[in-house]
mmCIF file of C-alpha atoms in Angstrom:
data_model
loop_
_atom_site.group_PDB
_atom_site.id
_atom_site.type_symbol
_atom_site.label_atom_id
_atom_site.label_comp_id
_atom_site.label_asym_id
_atom_site.label_seq_id
_atom_site.Cartn_x
_atom_site.Cartn_y
_atom_site.Cartn_z
ATOM 1 C CA UNK M 1 -0.003 0.042 -0.101
ATOM 2 C CA UNK M 2 2.769 2.645 0.626
ATOM 3 C CA UNK M 3 3.962 1.873 -2.552
ATOM 4 C CA UNK M 4 0.752 2.190 -4.096
ATOM 5 C CA UNK M 5 1.015 6.051 -2.737
ATOM 6 C CA UNK M 6 3.706 6.580 -3.274
ATOM 7 C CA UNK M 7 3.479 6.156 -7.670
ATOM 8 C CA UNK M 8 0.249 8.055 -7.149
ATOM 9 C CA UNK M 9 1.508 11.191 -6.108
ATOM 10 C CA UNK M 10 4.346 10.833 -8.504
ATOM 11 C CA UNK M 11 1.444 10.476 -11.227
ATOM 12 C CA UNK M 12 -0.724 13.978 -9.604
ATOM 13 C CA UNK M 13 3.077 15.246 -9.618
ATOM 14 C CA UNK M 14 3.592 15.470 -13.109
ATOM 15 C CA UNK M 15 0.276 16.005 -13.644
ATOM 16 C CA UNK M 16 -0.068 18.973 -12.087
ATOM 17 C CA UNK M 17 3.628 19.642 -13.769
ATOM 18 C CA UNK M 18 1.130 19.070 -16.775
ATOM 19 C CA UNK M 19 -1.416 21.650 -16.616
ATOM 20 C CA UNK M 20 1.009 24.477 -14.861
ATOM 21 C CA UNK M 21 2.525 24.272 -19.238
ATOM 22 C CA UNK M 22 -0.155 23.926 -20.700
ATOM 23 C CA UNK M 23 -2.882 25.303 -19.096
ATOM 24 C CA UNK M 24 -6.511 23.545 -18.712
ATOM 25 C CA UNK M 25 -6.709 21.368 -21.080
ATOM 26 C CA UNK M 26 -9.806 20.655 -23.037
ATOM 27 C CA UNK M 27 -11.140 17.084 -24.307
ATOM 28 C CA UNK M 28 -13.668 15.304 -26.334
ATOM 29 C CA UNK M 29 -15.439 19.014 -25.053
ATOM 30 C CA UNK M 30 -14.628 18.583 -21.226
ATOM 31 C CA UNK M 31 -12.147 19.552 -19.322
ATOM 32 C CA UNK M 32 -9.162 17.460 -18.038
ATOM 33 C CA UNK M 33 -9.391 18.015 -14.704
ATOM 34 C CA UNK M 34 -7.305 14.676 -12.833
ATOM 35 C CA UNK M 35 -5.211 12.510 -14.592
ATOM 36 C CA UNK M 36 -7.321 9.699 -15.097
ATOM 37 C CA UNK M 37 -8.724 11.503 -18.118
ATOM 38 C CA UNK M 38 -5.640 12.090 -19.731
ATOM 39 C CA UNK M 39 -5.905 10.746 -23.244
ATOM 40 C CA UNK M 40 -3.858 7.061 -23.823
ATOM 41 C CA UNK M 41 -1.305 8.605 -25.934
ATOM 42 C CA UNK M 42 -0.147 10.858 -23.455
ATOM 43 C CA UNK M 43 -0.224 8.403 -20.638
ATOM 44 C CA UNK M 44 2.712 6.915 -22.511
ATOM 45 C CA UNK M 45 4.500 9.848 -22.674
ATOM 46 C CA UNK M 46 3.825 10.784 -18.701
ATOM 47 C CA UNK M 47 5.631 7.090 -18.158
ATOM 48 C CA UNK M 48 8.690 7.049 -20.196
ATOM 49 C CA UNK M 49 9.709 9.443 -17.543
ATOM 50 C CA UNK M 50 8.875 7.863 -14.378
ATOM 51 C CA UNK M 51 10.229 4.630 -12.909
ATOM 52 C CA UNK M 52 9.097 1.617 -13.392
ATOM 53 C CA UNK M 53 7.736 0.590 -9.812
ATOM 54 C CA UNK M 54 4.987 4.100 -10.461
ATOM 55 C CA UNK M 55 4.134 2.294 -14.636
ATOM 56 C CA UNK M 56 3.255 -0.555 -12.120
ATOM 57 C CA UNK M 57 1.006 1.141 -10.291
ATOM 58 C CA UNK M 58 -0.142 3.142 -12.294
ATOM 59 C CA UNK M 59 -1.429 0.424 -14.524
ATOM 60 C CA UNK M 60 -3.354 -0.857 -11.852
ATOM 61 C CA UNK M 61 -5.415 2.620 -11.029
ATOM 62 C CA UNK M 62 -8.505 1.734 -13.522
ATOM 63 C CA UNK M 63 -9.616 -0.510 -16.745
ATOM 64 C CA UNK M 64 -8.321 2.394 -19.530
ATOM 65 C CA UNK M 65 -5.215 2.380 -18.051
ATOM 66 C CA UNK M 66 -4.504 -0.794 -17.341
ATOM 67 C CA UNK M 67 -5.154 -1.924 -20.846
ATOM 68 C CA UNK M 68 -3.490 1.255 -22.164
ATOM 69 C CA UNK M 69 -0.067 0.584 -20.229
ATOM 70 C CA UNK M 70 0.147 -3.023 -21.028
ATOM 71 C CA UNK M 71 -0.861 -2.675 -24.304
ATOM 72 C CA UNK M 72 1.839 0.172 -25.554
ATOM 73 C CA UNK M 73 5.002 -0.396 -22.752
ATOM 74 C CA UNK M 74 7.367 -2.582 -24.685
ATOM 75 C CA UNK M 75 10.686 -1.849 -21.549
ATOM 76 C CA UNK M 76 10.195 -2.971 -18.384
ATOM 77 C CA UNK M 77 13.039 -3.746 -14.982
ATOM 78 C CA UNK M 78 12.333 -5.180 -12.117
ATOM 79 C CA UNK M 79 16.268 -4.844 -10.775
ATOM 80 C CA UNK M 80 14.609 -2.029 -7.998
ATOM 81 C CA UNK M 81 12.493 -5.792 -6.473
ATOM 82 C CA UNK M 82 15.269 -7.410 -4.004
ATOM 83 C CA UNK M 83 12.339 -9.988 -2.283
ATOM 84 C CA UNK M 84 9.254 -10.322 -4.338
ATOM 85 C CA UNK M 85 10.517 -10.566 -8.314
ATOM 86 C CA UNK M 86 9.572 -14.236 -8.535
ATOM 87 C CA UNK M 87 5.958 -13.064 -7.812
ATOM 88 C CA UNK M 88 5.606 -10.322 -8.673
ATOM 89 C CA UNK M 89 6.622 -11.768 -12.304
ATOM 90 C CA UNK M 90 4.225 -14.165 -11.993
ATOM 91 C CA UNK M 91 1.699 -11.683 -11.325
ATOM 92 C CA UNK M 92 2.975 -8.810 -14.929
ATOM 93 C CA UNK M 93 3.756 -11.259 -17.631
ATOM 94 C CA UNK M 94 0.846 -12.236 -18.507
ATOM 95 C CA UNK M 95 -0.444 -8.356 -18.232
ATOM 96 C CA UNK M 96 2.277 -7.160 -20.254
ATOM 97 C CA UNK M 97 2.552 -9.087 -22.937
ATOM 98 C CA UNK M 98 4.068 -6.011 -25.532
ATOM 99 C CA UNK M 99 7.351 -6.643 -23.838
ATOM 100 C CA UNK M 100 10.516 -5.887 -25.462
ATOM 101 C CA UNK M 101 13.291 -5.869 -23.733
ATOM 102 C CA UNK M 102 13.070 -7.152 -19.780
ATOM 103 C CA UNK M 103 15.971 -6.799 -17.315
ATOM 104 C CA UNK M 104 15.055 -9.185 -14.119
ATOM 105 C CA UNK M 105 19.012 -8.858 -12.659
ATOM 106 C CA UNK M 106 19.403 -9.695 -9.138
ATOM 107 C CA UNK M 107 21.411 -9.100 -6.357
ATOM 108 C CA UNK M 108 20.107 -12.434 -4.066
ATOM 109 C CA UNK M 109 18.598 -15.280 -6.070
ATOM 110 C CA UNK M 110 15.173 -15.453 -5.817
ATOM 111 C CA UNK M 111 13.753 -15.593 -9.461
ATOM 112 C CA UNK M 112 12.071 -19.463 -10.448
ATOM 113 C CA UNK M 113 11.469 -21.637 -13.477
ATOM 114 C CA UNK M 114 8.087 -21.091 -13.482
ATOM 115 C CA UNK M 115 8.474 -17.051 -13.504
ATOM 116 C CA UNK M 116 10.883 -16.986 -16.725
ATOM 117 C CA UNK M 117 7.762 -19.309 -18.089
ATOM 118 C CA UNK M 118 5.165 -17.114 -17.296
ATOM 119 C CA UNK M 119 7.226 -14.572 -19.523
ATOM 120 C CA UNK M 120 7.871 -17.480 -22.069
ATOM 121 C CA UNK M 121 4.888 -18.207 -21.898
ATOM 122 C CA UNK M 122 2.811 -14.615 -23.072
ATOM 123 C CA UNK M 123 6.106 -12.345 -23.995
ATOM 124 C CA UNK M 124 6.716 -13.557 -26.695
ATOM 125 C CA UNK M 125 8.192 -10.243 -28.704
ATOM 126 C CA UNK M 126 10.679 -10.444 -26.315
ATOM 127 C CA UNK M 127 13.817 -8.969 -27.539
ATOM 128 C CA UNK M 128 16.027 -8.251 -25.014
ATOM 129 C CA UNK M 129 16.709 -10.292 -21.485
ATOM 130 C CA UNK M 130 18.917 -10.170 -18.859
ATOM 131 C CA UNK M 131 18.181 -12.997 -15.840
ATOM 132 C CA UNK M 132 22.216 -12.414 -14.779
ATOM 133 C CA UNK M 133 22.605 -14.125 -11.729
ATOM 134 C CA UNK M 134 19.576 -16.142 -11.727
ATOM 135 C CA UNK M 135 21.507 -19.152 -9.619
ATOM 136 C CA UNK M 136 18.392 -20.521 -9.263
ATOM 137 C CA UNK M 137 17.461 -21.269 -12.738
ATOM 138 C CA UNK M 138 18.525 -24.786 -14.404
ATOM 139 C CA UNK M 139 17.514 -26.163 -18.117
ATOM 140 C CA UNK M 140 13.592 -25.506 -17.629
ATOM 141 C CA UNK M 141 14.060 -21.703 -18.275
ATOM 142 C CA UNK M 142 16.117 -21.842 -21.195
ATOM 143 C CA UNK M 143 13.860 -24.087 -23.112
ATOM 144 C CA UNK M 144 11.136 -22.332 -22.362
ATOM 145 C CA UNK M 145 13.208 -18.656 -24.125
ATOM 146 C CA UNK M 146 13.536 -21.196 -26.648
ATOM 147 C CA UNK M 147 9.917 -22.243 -27.405
ATOM 148 C CA UNK M 148 8.379 -19.254 -26.256
ATOM 149 C CA UNK M 149 10.706 -16.779 -27.527
ATOM 150 C CA UNK M 150 12.564 -17.725 -30.554
ATOM 151 C CA UNK M 151 13.075 -13.722 -31.351
ATOM 152 C CA UNK M 152 15.577 -13.059 -28.830
ATOM 153 C CA UNK M 153 18.659 -11.216 -30.113
ATOM 154 C CA UNK M 154 20.092 -10.038 -26.551
ATOM 155 C CA UNK M 155 20.185 -12.754 -23.854
ATOM 156 C CA UNK M 156 22.204 -12.309 -20.622
ATOM 157 C CA UNK M 157 22.422 -15.268 -18.772
ATOM 158 C CA UNK M 158 25.663 -14.633 -16.391
ATOM 159 C CA UNK M 159 25.913 -16.469 -13.389
ATOM 160 C CA UNK M 160 23.050 -18.817 -14.682
ATOM 161 C CA UNK M 161 25.744 -21.688 -12.599
ATOM 162 C CA UNK M 162 22.582 -24.232 -13.092
ATOM 163 C CA UNK M 163 22.029 -24.266 -16.262
ATOM 164 C CA UNK M 164 23.996 -27.574 -18.904
ATOM 165 C CA UNK M 165 25.322 -27.381 -22.034
ATOM 166 C CA UNK M 166 22.614 -29.698 -23.391
ATOM 167 C CA UNK M 167 20.045 -26.569 -23.026
ATOM 168 C CA UNK M 168 22.449 -23.604 -24.260
ATOM 169 C CA UNK M 169 22.972 -25.751 -27.298
ATOM 170 C CA UNK M 170 18.954 -26.399 -27.921
ATOM 171 C CA UNK M 171 17.998 -22.572 -26.917
ATOM 172 C CA UNK M 172 20.828 -21.557 -29.404
ATOM 173 C CA UNK M 173 19.826 -23.705 -32.464
ATOM 174 C CA UNK M 174 16.371 -22.234 -31.907
ATOM 175 C CA UNK M 175 17.023 -18.467 -31.071
ATOM 176 C CA UNK M 176 18.762 -17.905 -34.223
ATOM 177 C CA UNK M 177 19.049 -14.232 -34.459
ATOM 178 C CA UNK M 178 21.242 -13.577 -30.623
ATOM 179 C CA UNK M 179 23.634 -10.582 -31.425
ATOM 180 C CA UNK M 180 24.954 -10.441 -27.592
ATOM 181 C CA UNK M 181 25.029 -13.154 -25.748
ATOM 182 C CA UNK M 182 26.240 -13.307 -21.824
ATOM 183 C CA UNK M 183 27.686 -16.321 -20.422
ATOM 184 C CA UNK M 184 30.570 -15.148 -17.948
ATOM 185 C CA UNK M 185 30.395 -17.544 -15.300
ATOM 186 C CA UNK M 186 28.199 -20.706 -17.025
ATOM 187 C CA UNK M 187 30.912 -22.859 -16.744
ATOM 188 C CA UNK M 188 28.548 -25.843 -17.300
ATOM 189 C CA UNK M 189 27.243 -24.382 -20.519
ATOM 190 C CA UNK M 190 29.903 -22.958 -22.375
ATOM 191 C CA UNK M 191 31.921 -26.023 -23.475
ATOM 192 C CA UNK M 192 32.365 -26.483 -26.422
ATOM 193 C CA UNK M 193 29.273 -28.221 -27.518
ATOM 194 C CA UNK M 194 28.214 -25.406 -26.824
ATOM 195 C CA UNK M 195 29.632 -23.142 -28.153
ATOM 196 C CA UNK M 196 29.698 -25.168 -31.740
ATOM 197 C CA UNK M 197 25.113 -24.877 -31.769
ATOM 198 C CA UNK M 198 26.233 -21.001 -31.088
ATOM 199 C CA UNK M 199 28.761 -21.124 -33.882
ATOM 200 C CA UNK M 200 26.679 -23.314 -36.468
ATOM 201 C CA UNK M 201 23.182 -21.576 -35.467
ATOM 202 C CA UNK M 202 23.827 -17.842 -34.455
ATOM 203 C CA UNK M 203 25.737 -16.569 -37.742
ATOM 204 C CA UNK M 204 24.533 -13.264 -37.073
ATOM 205 C CA UNK M 205 26.104 -13.083 -33.289
ATOM 206 C CA UNK M 206 28.260 -9.773 -32.926
ATOM 207 C CA UNK M 207 29.185 -9.927 -28.627
ATOM 208 C CA UNK M 208 29.790 -12.654 -26.698
ATOM 209 C CA UNK M 209 31.472 -13.040 -22.782
ATOM 210 C CA UNK M 210 32.833 -16.498 -22.369
ATOM 211 C CA UNK M 211 34.585 -15.517 -19.021
ATOM 212 C CA UNK M 212 35.389 -17.156 -16.379
ATOM 213 C CA UNK M 213 34.235 -20.267 -18.920
ATOM 214 C CA UNK M 214 36.915 -22.614 -17.666
ATOM 215 C CA UNK M 215 36.012 -26.095 -20.108
ATOM 216 C CA UNK M 216 36.729 -23.859 -23.347
ATOM 217 C CA UNK M 217 38.678 -25.274 -25.433
ATOM 218 C CA UNK M 218 40.697 -23.883 -28.652
ATOM 219 C CA UNK M 219 37.990 -25.890 -30.217
ATOM 220 C CA UNK M 220 35.272 -23.796 -29.461
ATOM 221 C CA UNK M 221 36.488 -20.761 -30.127
ATOM 222 C CA UNK M 222 38.095 -22.198 -33.187
ATOM 223 C CA UNK M 223 34.489 -23.175 -34.305
ATOM 224 C CA UNK M 224 33.635 -19.343 -33.618
ATOM 225 C CA UNK M 225 35.845 -18.062 -35.719
ATOM 226 C CA UNK M 226 34.809 -19.777 -38.625
ATOM 227 C CA UNK M 227 30.980 -19.950 -37.648
ATOM 228 C CA UNK M 228 30.589 -16.343 -36.778
ATOM 229 C CA UNK M 229 33.126 -13.889 -38.770
ATOM 230 C CA UNK M 230 30.652 -10.378 -37.752
ATOM 231 C CA UNK M 231 31.925 -10.829 -34.209
ATOM 232 C CA UNK M 232 32.694 -7.679 -32.747
ATOM 233 C CA UNK M 233 33.361 -8.568 -29.104
ATOM 234 C CA UNK M 234 34.717 -11.580 -27.605
ATOM 235 C CA UNK M 235 35.543 -11.629 -23.542
ATOM 236 C CA UNK M 236 38.165 -15.121 -22.617
ATOM 237 C CA UNK M 237 39.210 -13.552 -19.646
ATOM 238 C CA UNK M 238 39.433 -16.394 -17.195
ATOM 239 C CA UNK M 239 39.379 -18.846 -20.098
ATOM 240 C CA UNK M 240 42.737 -20.768 -18.872
ATOM 241 C CA UNK M 241 42.901 -24.176 -21.769
ATOM 242 C CA UNK M 242 43.020 -21.663 -24.688
ATOM 243 C CA UNK M 243 45.986 -21.024 -26.457
ATOM 244 C CA UNK M 244 47.248 -19.012 -29.312
ATOM 245 C CA UNK M 245 45.549 -21.435 -31.903
ATOM 246 C CA UNK M 246 42.062 -19.574 -31.007
ATOM 247 C CA UNK M 247 43.586 -16.235 -31.331
ATOM 248 C CA UNK M 248 45.145 -16.962 -34.606
ATOM 249 C CA UNK M 249 41.685 -18.699 -35.147
ATOM 250 C CA UNK M 250 40.196 -15.193 -34.709
ATOM 251 C CA UNK M 251 42.162 -13.439 -35.950
ATOM 252 C CA UNK M 252 42.091 -14.723 -39.995
ATOM 253 C CA UNK M 253 38.176 -15.865 -39.250
ATOM 254 C CA UNK M 254 36.796 -11.863 -37.556
ATOM 255 C CA UNK M 255 37.695 -8.905 -39.225
ATOM 256 C CA UNK M 256 35.342 -7.021 -37.770
ATOM 257 C CA UNK M 257 36.834 -8.124 -34.329
ATOM 258 C CA UNK M 258 37.438 -4.688 -32.018
ATOM 259 C CA UNK M 259 37.282 -5.904 -28.588
ATOM 260 C CA UNK M 260 39.656 -9.255 -27.484
ATOM 261 C CA UNK M 261 39.461 -9.991 -23.646
ATOM 262 C CA UNK M 262 42.239 -12.426 -22.916
ATOM 263 C CA UNK M 263 43.003 -11.576 -19.229
ATOM 264 C CA UNK M 264 44.302 -14.282 -17.207
ATOM 265 C CA UNK M 265 44.804 -16.806 -20.582
ATOM 266 C CA UNK M 266 49.012 -17.301 -19.873
ATOM 267 C CA UNK M 267 49.157 -19.819 -22.594
ATOM 268 C CA UNK M 268 48.805 -17.050 -24.379
ATOM 269 C CA UNK M 269 52.264 -16.269 -26.586
ATOM 270 C CA UNK M 270 53.495 -13.774 -29.131
ATOM 271 C CA UNK M 271 52.545 -15.934 -31.731
ATOM 272 C CA UNK M 272 48.867 -14.743 -31.226
ATOM 273 C CA UNK M 273 49.405 -11.384 -30.652
ATOM 274 C CA UNK M 274 52.175 -11.164 -33.935
ATOM 275 C CA UNK M 275 49.126 -12.535 -35.543
ATOM 276 C CA UNK M 276 46.265 -10.490 -34.453
ATOM 277 C CA UNK M 277 48.657 -7.516 -35.610
ATOM 278 C CA UNK M 278 49.451 -8.852 -39.060
ATOM 279 C CA UNK M 279 45.961 -10.605 -39.993
ATOM 280 C CA UNK M 280 43.619 -7.742 -38.613
ATOM 281 C CA UNK M 281 45.280 -5.017 -40.164
ATOM 282 C CA UNK M 282 44.506 -6.348 -43.271
ATOM 283 C CA UNK M 283 42.655 -3.721 -45.647
ATOM 284 C CA UNK M 284 43.303 -1.161 -43.636
ATOM 285 C CA UNK M 285 45.050 2.057 -45.733
ATOM 286 C CA UNK M 286 47.678 3.349 -43.615
ATOM 287 C CA UNK M 287 50.071 2.592 -40.672
ATOM 288 C CA UNK M 288 49.504 3.967 -36.982
ATOM 289 C CA UNK M 289 52.713 6.190 -37.676
ATOM 290 C CA UNK M 290 51.586 7.889 -40.472
ATOM 291 C CA UNK M 291 48.430 9.028 -39.228
ATOM 292 C CA UNK M 292 47.967 9.063 -36.495
ATOM 293 C CA UNK M 293 46.212 12.109 -35.050
ATOM 294 C CA UNK M 294 44.424 12.393 -31.044
ATOM 295 C CA UNK M 295 41.638 13.972 -33.130
ATOM 296 C CA UNK M 296 40.515 11.601 -35.723
ATOM 297 C CA UNK M 297 37.111 11.504 -37.266
ATOM 298 C CA UNK M 298 37.883 7.457 -38.360
ATOM 299 C CA UNK M 299 34.888 5.605 -37.897
ATOM 300 C CA UNK M 300 35.131 2.328 -35.896
ATOM 301 C CA UNK M 301 35.093 -0.155 -38.675
ATOM 302 C CA UNK M 302 38.550 1.981 -39.891
ATOM 303 C CA UNK M 303 40.444 1.620 -36.256
ATOM 304 C CA UNK M 304 41.243 -2.544 -36.231
ATOM 305 C CA UNK M 305 40.733 -3.264 -32.456
ATOM 306 C CA UNK M 306 40.143 -0.683 -30.099
ATOM 307 C CA UNK M 307 40.593 -2.388 -26.885
ATOM 308 C CA UNK M 308 42.416 -5.516 -25.033
ATOM 309 C CA UNK M 309 42.797 -6.677 -22.151
ATOM 310 C CA UNK M 310 45.867 -9.003 -22.233
ATOM 311 C CA UNK M 311 46.558 -8.667 -18.216
ATOM 312 C CA UNK M 312 49.049 -11.807 -16.255
ATOM 313 C CA UNK M 313 48.742 -13.045 -19.938
ATOM 314 C CA UNK M 314 53.213 -13.670 -18.601
ATOM 315 C CA UNK M 315 54.277 -15.206 -21.446
ATOM 316 C CA UNK M 316 54.477 -11.736 -24.076
ATOM 317 C CA UNK M 317 56.969 -9.758 -24.828
ATOM 318 C CA UNK M 318 57.954 -6.164 -25.399
ATOM 319 C CA UNK M 319 58.811 -6.078 -29.110
ATOM 320 C CA UNK M 320 55.528 -8.480 -30.000
ATOM 321 C CA UNK M 321 53.009 -6.230 -27.866
ATOM 322 C CA UNK M 322 54.043 -3.446 -29.382
ATOM 323 C CA UNK M 323 53.743 -5.119 -32.933
ATOM 324 C CA UNK M 324 49.329 -4.960 -31.843
ATOM 325 C CA UNK M 325 49.903 -1.519 -30.482
ATOM 326 C CA UNK M 326 51.796 0.221 -33.266
ATOM 327 C CA UNK M 327 49.186 -2.067 -36.164
ATOM 328 C CA UNK M 328 45.899 -0.109 -33.873
ATOM 329 C CA UNK M 329 45.768 2.999 -33.332
ATOM 330 C CA UNK M 330 42.342 2.895 -31.596
ATOM 331 C CA UNK M 331 44.514 0.957 -28.906
ATOM 332 C CA UNK M 332 45.698 3.198 -26.105
ATOM 333 C CA UNK M 333 48.654 3.115 -23.142
ATOM 334 C CA UNK M 334 47.751 6.266 -21.984
ATOM 335 C CA UNK M 335 45.605 6.764 -19.059
ATOM 336 C CA UNK M 336 43.140 8.936 -20.188
ATOM 337 C CA UNK M 337 42.417 6.477 -22.799
ATOM 338 C CA UNK M 338 43.508 2.698 -21.708
ATOM 339 C CA UNK M 339 42.210 0.387 -23.618
ATOM 340 C CA UNK M 340 45.241 -1.796 -24.475
ATOM 341 C CA UNK M 341 44.946 -3.219 -20.584
ATOM 342 C CA UNK M 342 48.607 -4.899 -19.111
ATOM 343 C CA UNK M 343 48.531 -5.066 -15.494
ATOM 344 C CA UNK M 344 50.544 -7.444 -13.907
ATOM 345 C CA UNK M 345 52.682 -7.913 -16.713
ATOM 346 C CA UNK M 346 55.843 -6.069 -15.205
ATOM 347 C CA UNK M 347 58.089 -6.866 -18.298
ATOM 348 C CA UNK M 348 55.402 -4.975 -20.834
ATOM 349 C CA UNK M 349 56.091 -1.417 -19.508
ATOM 350 C CA UNK M 350 57.726 -0.366 -22.045
ATOM 351 C CA UNK M 351 55.440 -0.962 -24.295
ATOM 352 C CA UNK M 352 53.718 2.982 -25.676
ATOM 353 C CA UNK M 353 51.220 4.033 -28.004
ATOM 354 C CA UNK M 354 51.477 6.502 -30.528
ATOM 355 C CA UNK M 355 49.810 9.196 -28.088
ATOM 356 C CA UNK M 356 52.405 8.881 -25.366
ATOM 357 C CA UNK M 357 55.543 8.472 -27.797
ATOM 358 C CA UNK M 358 53.453 11.916 -29.302
ATOM 359 C CA UNK M 359 53.554 13.481 -26.450
ATOM 360 C CA UNK M 360 57.137 12.745 -24.662
ATOM 361 C CA UNK M 361 58.201 14.092 -28.400
ATOM 362 C CA UNK M 362 56.573 17.112 -27.255
ATOM 363 C CA UNK M 363 57.568 17.475 -24.148
ATOM 364 C CA UNK M 364 61.290 17.275 -25.527
ATOM 365 C CA UNK M 365 59.681 20.120 -28.076
ATOM 366 C CA UNK M 366 59.197 21.854 -25.166
ATOM 367 C CA UNK M 367 62.476 21.738 -23.751
ATOM 368 C CA UNK M 368 64.607 22.354 -26.295
ATOM 369 C CA UNK M 369 62.797 25.591 -27.316
ATOM 370 C CA UNK M 370 62.610 26.478 -23.698
ATOM 371 C CA UNK M 371 66.359 25.910 -22.917
ATOM 372 C CA UNK M 372 67.333 28.239 -26.395
#
């Protein structure tokens, strides 16, 4: 009840502001004297400015408001619900059937399979779903999503440690429009077998987070490199079994790759770095040293690698990493534009981006002028 009073007070506040700005608005020959008289278009417009908790309260004001909000609401986040998220989803899913984006991120695992099944049974237009930290969810949730939400393009199931690779492979075989998939910490689900299914079915995928999926080997990553040529961002942090073969395959097969995370991949050697430098740079019309500019207007598609995390990759040497840095103008070691991350690699402190070199040269010139 306290939440309902707060939501109603918010609606009153927005209505009063609306009246101050527009005066006493007429509607259908009458006068709009309260927020219950608002037409659907204006109601949805106001709903877009208030928090999701208030929107839910508003949907219970009257039948007209319920129908308007339920038919017009496309984006919703329930991450603010700390204790009763599961029951809230069960009550809302049959009403908000037009949802395209739903965030159910949790700090404490509260969500159960029946809530995800309710979403799958009612929200068939869903495109973007965040179930991160859903430790209590099992394979039945993934099977339900595959059957009820085949048009998913973005799915975050990071931290959902109970999912199996069989369920993930099945989901990939149905949800073939996936472009962004976060599997960070899904140790059981993210296997080579599952990656092969993703590579075979989800050829449009652009962003894939496999952080700390420690069972992944070169076999799975190579299948991604061969099957997902449009891959833009890949996080392999903590995938301790992969070797240079994975990076070489990515360099050869994913020419659009812009972000690569290799943190703690200690089997990676200079061979992988030289492969990145020589393969991904192909097709570029100039080199870093000829074209570097702090105010460059080049598009991202011309930049090659823009983020590379090789922290704790202790087998790498400065010449190999410098070769990568020299090949891609968007990789920076300078503090304000840090996109080449080499923390924990004490032997790489001599690696510098063009900005740092250019700044050093400018300081030397300034000092020489000052001397004279």
